[in-house]
Coordinates of C-alpha atoms in Angstrom, one line a residue:
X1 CA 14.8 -95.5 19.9
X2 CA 14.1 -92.2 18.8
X3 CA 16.2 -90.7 15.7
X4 CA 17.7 -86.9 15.2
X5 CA 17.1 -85.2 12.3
X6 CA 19.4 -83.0 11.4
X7 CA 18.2 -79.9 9.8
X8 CA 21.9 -77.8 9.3
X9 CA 22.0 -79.2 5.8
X10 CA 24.8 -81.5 6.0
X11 CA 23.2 -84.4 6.0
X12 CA 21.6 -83.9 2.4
X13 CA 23.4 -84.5 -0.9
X14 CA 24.1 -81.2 -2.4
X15 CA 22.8 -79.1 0.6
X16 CA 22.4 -75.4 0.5
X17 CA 25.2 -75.2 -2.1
X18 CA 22.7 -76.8 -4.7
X19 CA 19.7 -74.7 -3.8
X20 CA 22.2 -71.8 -3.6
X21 CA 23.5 -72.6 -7.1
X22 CA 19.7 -72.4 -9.1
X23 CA 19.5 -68.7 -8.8
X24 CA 22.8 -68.3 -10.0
X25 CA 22.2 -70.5 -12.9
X26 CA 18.3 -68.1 -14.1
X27 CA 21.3 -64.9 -13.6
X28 CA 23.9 -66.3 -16.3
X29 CA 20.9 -66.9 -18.8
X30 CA 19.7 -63.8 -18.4
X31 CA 23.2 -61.9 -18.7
X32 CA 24.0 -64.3 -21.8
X33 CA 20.6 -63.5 -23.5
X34 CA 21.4 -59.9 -22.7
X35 CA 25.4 -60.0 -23.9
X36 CA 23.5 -61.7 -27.5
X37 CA 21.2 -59.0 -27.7
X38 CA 24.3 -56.9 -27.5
X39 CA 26.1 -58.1 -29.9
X40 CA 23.3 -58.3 -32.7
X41 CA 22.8 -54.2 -31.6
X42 CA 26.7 -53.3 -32.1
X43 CA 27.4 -56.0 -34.3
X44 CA 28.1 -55.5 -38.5
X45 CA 24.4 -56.2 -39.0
X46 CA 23.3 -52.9 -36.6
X47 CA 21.8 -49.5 -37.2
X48 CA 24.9 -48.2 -35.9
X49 CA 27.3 -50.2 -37.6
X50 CA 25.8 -49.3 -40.7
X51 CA 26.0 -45.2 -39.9
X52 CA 29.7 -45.6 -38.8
X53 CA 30.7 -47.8 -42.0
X54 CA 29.2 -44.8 -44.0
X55 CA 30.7 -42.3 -42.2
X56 CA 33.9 -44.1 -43.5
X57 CA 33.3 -44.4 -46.6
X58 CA 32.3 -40.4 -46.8
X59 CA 34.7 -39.0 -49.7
X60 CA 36.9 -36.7 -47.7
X61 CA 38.2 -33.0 -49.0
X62 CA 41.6 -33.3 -50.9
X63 CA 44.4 -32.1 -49.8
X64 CA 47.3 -30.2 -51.2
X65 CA 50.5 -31.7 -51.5
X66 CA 52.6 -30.2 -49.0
X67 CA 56.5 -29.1 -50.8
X68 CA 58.2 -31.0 -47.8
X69 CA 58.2 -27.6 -45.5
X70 CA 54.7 -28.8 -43.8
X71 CA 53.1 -25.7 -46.4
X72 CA 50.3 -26.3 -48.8
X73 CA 51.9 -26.5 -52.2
X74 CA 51.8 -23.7 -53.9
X75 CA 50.6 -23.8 -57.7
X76 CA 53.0 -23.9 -60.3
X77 CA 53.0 -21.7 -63.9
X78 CA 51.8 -18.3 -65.0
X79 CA 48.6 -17.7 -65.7
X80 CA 48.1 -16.1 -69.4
X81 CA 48.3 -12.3 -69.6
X82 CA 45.0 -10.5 -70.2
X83 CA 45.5 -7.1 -72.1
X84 CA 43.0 -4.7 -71.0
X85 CA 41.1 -3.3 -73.6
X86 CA 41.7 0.1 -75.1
X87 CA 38.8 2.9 -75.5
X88 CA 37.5 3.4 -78.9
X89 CA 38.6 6.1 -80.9
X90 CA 36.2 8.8 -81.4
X91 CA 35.5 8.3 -84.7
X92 CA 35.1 4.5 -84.7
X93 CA 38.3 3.2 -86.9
X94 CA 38.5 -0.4 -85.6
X95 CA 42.4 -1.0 -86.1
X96 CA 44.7 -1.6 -83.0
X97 CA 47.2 0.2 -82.6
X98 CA 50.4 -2.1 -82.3
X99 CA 52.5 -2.4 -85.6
X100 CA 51.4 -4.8 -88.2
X101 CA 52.5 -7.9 -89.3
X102 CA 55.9 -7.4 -90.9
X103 CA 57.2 -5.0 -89.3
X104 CA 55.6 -2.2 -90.8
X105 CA 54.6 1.0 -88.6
X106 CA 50.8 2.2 -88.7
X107 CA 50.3 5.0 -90.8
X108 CA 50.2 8.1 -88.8
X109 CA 47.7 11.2 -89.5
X110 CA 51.3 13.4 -89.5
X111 CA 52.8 11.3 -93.0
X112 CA 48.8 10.8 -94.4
X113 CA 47.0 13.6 -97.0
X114 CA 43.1 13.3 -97.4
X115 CA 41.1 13.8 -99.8
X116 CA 37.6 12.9 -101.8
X117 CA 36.7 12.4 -105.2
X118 CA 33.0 12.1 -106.5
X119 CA 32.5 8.3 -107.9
X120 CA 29.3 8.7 -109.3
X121 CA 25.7 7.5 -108.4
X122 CA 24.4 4.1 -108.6
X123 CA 20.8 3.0 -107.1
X124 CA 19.7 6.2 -105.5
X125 CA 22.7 6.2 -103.8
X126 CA 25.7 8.3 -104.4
X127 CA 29.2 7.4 -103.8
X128 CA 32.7 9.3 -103.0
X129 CA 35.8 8.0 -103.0
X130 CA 38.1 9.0 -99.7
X131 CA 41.6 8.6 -100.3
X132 CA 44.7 8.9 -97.7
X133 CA 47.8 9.2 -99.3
X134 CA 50.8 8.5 -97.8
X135 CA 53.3 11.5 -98.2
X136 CA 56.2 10.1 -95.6
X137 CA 59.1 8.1 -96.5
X138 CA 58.9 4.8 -95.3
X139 CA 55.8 2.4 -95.9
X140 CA 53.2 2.0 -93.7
X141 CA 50.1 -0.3 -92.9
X142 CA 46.5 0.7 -92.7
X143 CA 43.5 -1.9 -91.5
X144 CA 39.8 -1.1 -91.3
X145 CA 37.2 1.7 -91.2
X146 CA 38.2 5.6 -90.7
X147 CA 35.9 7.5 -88.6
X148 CA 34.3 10.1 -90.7
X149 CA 32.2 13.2 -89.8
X150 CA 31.1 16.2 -91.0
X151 CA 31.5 19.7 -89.7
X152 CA 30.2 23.2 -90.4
X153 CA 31.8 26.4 -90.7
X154 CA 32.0 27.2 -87.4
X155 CA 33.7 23.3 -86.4
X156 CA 30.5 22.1 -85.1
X157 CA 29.4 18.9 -86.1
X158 CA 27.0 18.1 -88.5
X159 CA 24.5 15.3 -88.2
X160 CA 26.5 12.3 -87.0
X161 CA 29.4 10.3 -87.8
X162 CA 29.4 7.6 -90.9
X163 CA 28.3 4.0 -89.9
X164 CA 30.1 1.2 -90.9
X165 CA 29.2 -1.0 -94.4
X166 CA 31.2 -3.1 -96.0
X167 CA 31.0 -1.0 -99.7
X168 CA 34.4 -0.7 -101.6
X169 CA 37.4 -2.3 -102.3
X170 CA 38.5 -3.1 -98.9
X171 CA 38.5 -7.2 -97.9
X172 CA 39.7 -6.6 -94.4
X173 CA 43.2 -7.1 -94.7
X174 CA 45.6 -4.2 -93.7
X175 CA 46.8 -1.9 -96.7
X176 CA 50.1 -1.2 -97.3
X177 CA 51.2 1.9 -98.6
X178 CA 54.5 3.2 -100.1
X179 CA 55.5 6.7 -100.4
X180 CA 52.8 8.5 -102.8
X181 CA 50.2 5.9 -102.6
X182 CA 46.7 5.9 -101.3
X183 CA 44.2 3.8 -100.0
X184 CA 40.7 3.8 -100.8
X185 CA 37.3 4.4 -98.9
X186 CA 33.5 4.0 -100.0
X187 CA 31.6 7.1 -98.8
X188 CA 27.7 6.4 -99.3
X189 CA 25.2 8.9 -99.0
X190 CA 21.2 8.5 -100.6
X191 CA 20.8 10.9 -103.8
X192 CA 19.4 14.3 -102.7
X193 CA 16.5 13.4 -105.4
X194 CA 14.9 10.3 -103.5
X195 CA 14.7 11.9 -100.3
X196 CA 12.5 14.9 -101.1
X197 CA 15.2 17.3 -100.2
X198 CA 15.1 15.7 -96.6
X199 CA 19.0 16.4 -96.6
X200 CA 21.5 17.7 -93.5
X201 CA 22.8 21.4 -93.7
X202 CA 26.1 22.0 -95.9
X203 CA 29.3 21.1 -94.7
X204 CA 32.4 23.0 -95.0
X205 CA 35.2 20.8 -93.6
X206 CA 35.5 16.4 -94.2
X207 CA 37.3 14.9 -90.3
X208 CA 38.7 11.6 -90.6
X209 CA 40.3 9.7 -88.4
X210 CA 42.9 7.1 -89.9
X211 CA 41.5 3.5 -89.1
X212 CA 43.8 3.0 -85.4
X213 CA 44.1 6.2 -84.8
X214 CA 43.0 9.0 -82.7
X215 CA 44.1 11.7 -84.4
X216 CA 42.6 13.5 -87.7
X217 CA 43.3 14.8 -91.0
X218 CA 40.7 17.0 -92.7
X219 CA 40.2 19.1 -95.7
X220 CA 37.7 21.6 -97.1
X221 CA 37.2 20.0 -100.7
X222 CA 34.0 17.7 -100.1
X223 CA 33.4 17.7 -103.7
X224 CA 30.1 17.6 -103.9
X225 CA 28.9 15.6 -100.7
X226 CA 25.8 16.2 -99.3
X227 CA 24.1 14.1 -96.5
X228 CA 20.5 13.2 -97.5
X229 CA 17.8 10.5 -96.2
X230 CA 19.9 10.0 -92.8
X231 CA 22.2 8.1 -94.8
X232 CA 26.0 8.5 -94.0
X233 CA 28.1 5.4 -94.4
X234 CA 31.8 4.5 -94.8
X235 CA 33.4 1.1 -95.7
X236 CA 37.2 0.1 -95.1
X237 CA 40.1 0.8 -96.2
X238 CA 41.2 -1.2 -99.7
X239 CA 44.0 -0.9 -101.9
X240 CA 42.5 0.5 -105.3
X241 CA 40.1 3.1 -106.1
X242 CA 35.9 1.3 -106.2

């Protein structure tokens, strides 16, 4: 008796289904090992997880608070006034202009008389006394140096204008003068006698300009002054004769 064997699969347990079924088993390995390695790439522990969690965290630029019209706010207050500043006088007084405390009006060169007295000499220096005297009538405030030069006959100036020193009376304060009185001015110049006769030509008139003013007063009495040694100085304004 002879026996068939049949070779269409169906007579073995499993069949093709199982040899079928293998590959497909080596295929879902692979795609799972792939899918972990995935994961551990994209996942919080990966180079790009990191770059996106610090992109995140990045500060970003403030914004401004919008006024409820979908418009930046705008900011609120005035910012502080800035006065420009004012040229200096010609001859250097350092007052400002405005009125002083008080209510009292800066003396003007129209209501002020000048004048110098000799005040001896002290230290090879010699020293004058400039005096403006207040001929209006109301009172009126003075504060800091006048500008003094010295001109010749002919209203050109001589040598150049007095620097500033701190010799006198004055403490800085203003000076407040009624009708009649004056305030008070060092005038400094070297004595002729320590200087070898290195002294500036003769003077004929005395310019002053009032400290915060740009106007002058002058007169011809310069009782006595002479500029020697390049010395030329003027202090402020004080109220009592140094």
């Amino acid at each position: 008796m002879s026996h068939t064997h049949r070779r269409d699969g169906h007579g073995r347990r499993g069949g093709p289904d199982q040899a079928r079924g293998r590959p497909r088993g080596v295929w879902g390995a692979a795609l799972a090992l792939a899918c972990a390695a995935a994961l551990t790439a994209c996942g919080p522990d990966g180079g790009d997880a990191d770059a996106a969690g610090t992109a995140s965290e990045a500060p970003s630029s403030p914004a401004a608070t919008p006024t409820g019209t979908g418009t930046p706010a705008e900011p609120t207050g005035t910012p502080p006034n800035s006065a420009a500043p004012s040229a200096e006088d010609p001859g250097g007084s350092s007052a400002p202009t405005a009125p002083k405390p008080g209510g009292i009006a800066r003396c003007e060169t129209d209501g002020l008389a000048l004048s110098l007295v000799a005040n001896g000499q002290e230290m090879n220096s010699k020293y004058f006394d400039l005096r403006l005297t207040n001929t209006g009538s109301e009172p009126c405030d003075l504060l800091g140096h006048p500008g003094v030069s010295l001109l010749d006959a002919g209203g050109k100036r001589v040598g150049e204008p007095a620097t500033r020193s701190q010799d006198g009376t004055g403490d800085g304060g203003p000076v407040r003068l009624r009708p009649g009185q004056a305030a008070h001015a060092t005038v400094k110049t070297a004595g002729e006698g320590v200087t070898d006769g290195r002294c500036w030509p003769e003077a004929a008139t005395l310019l002053v300009y009032p400290p915060g003013s740009k106007q002058t007063v002058t007169t011809g009495d310069l009782a006595g002054l002479k500029v020697c040694g390049d010395s030329f100085q003027v202090g402020p304004v004080g109220d009592r004769a140094p």
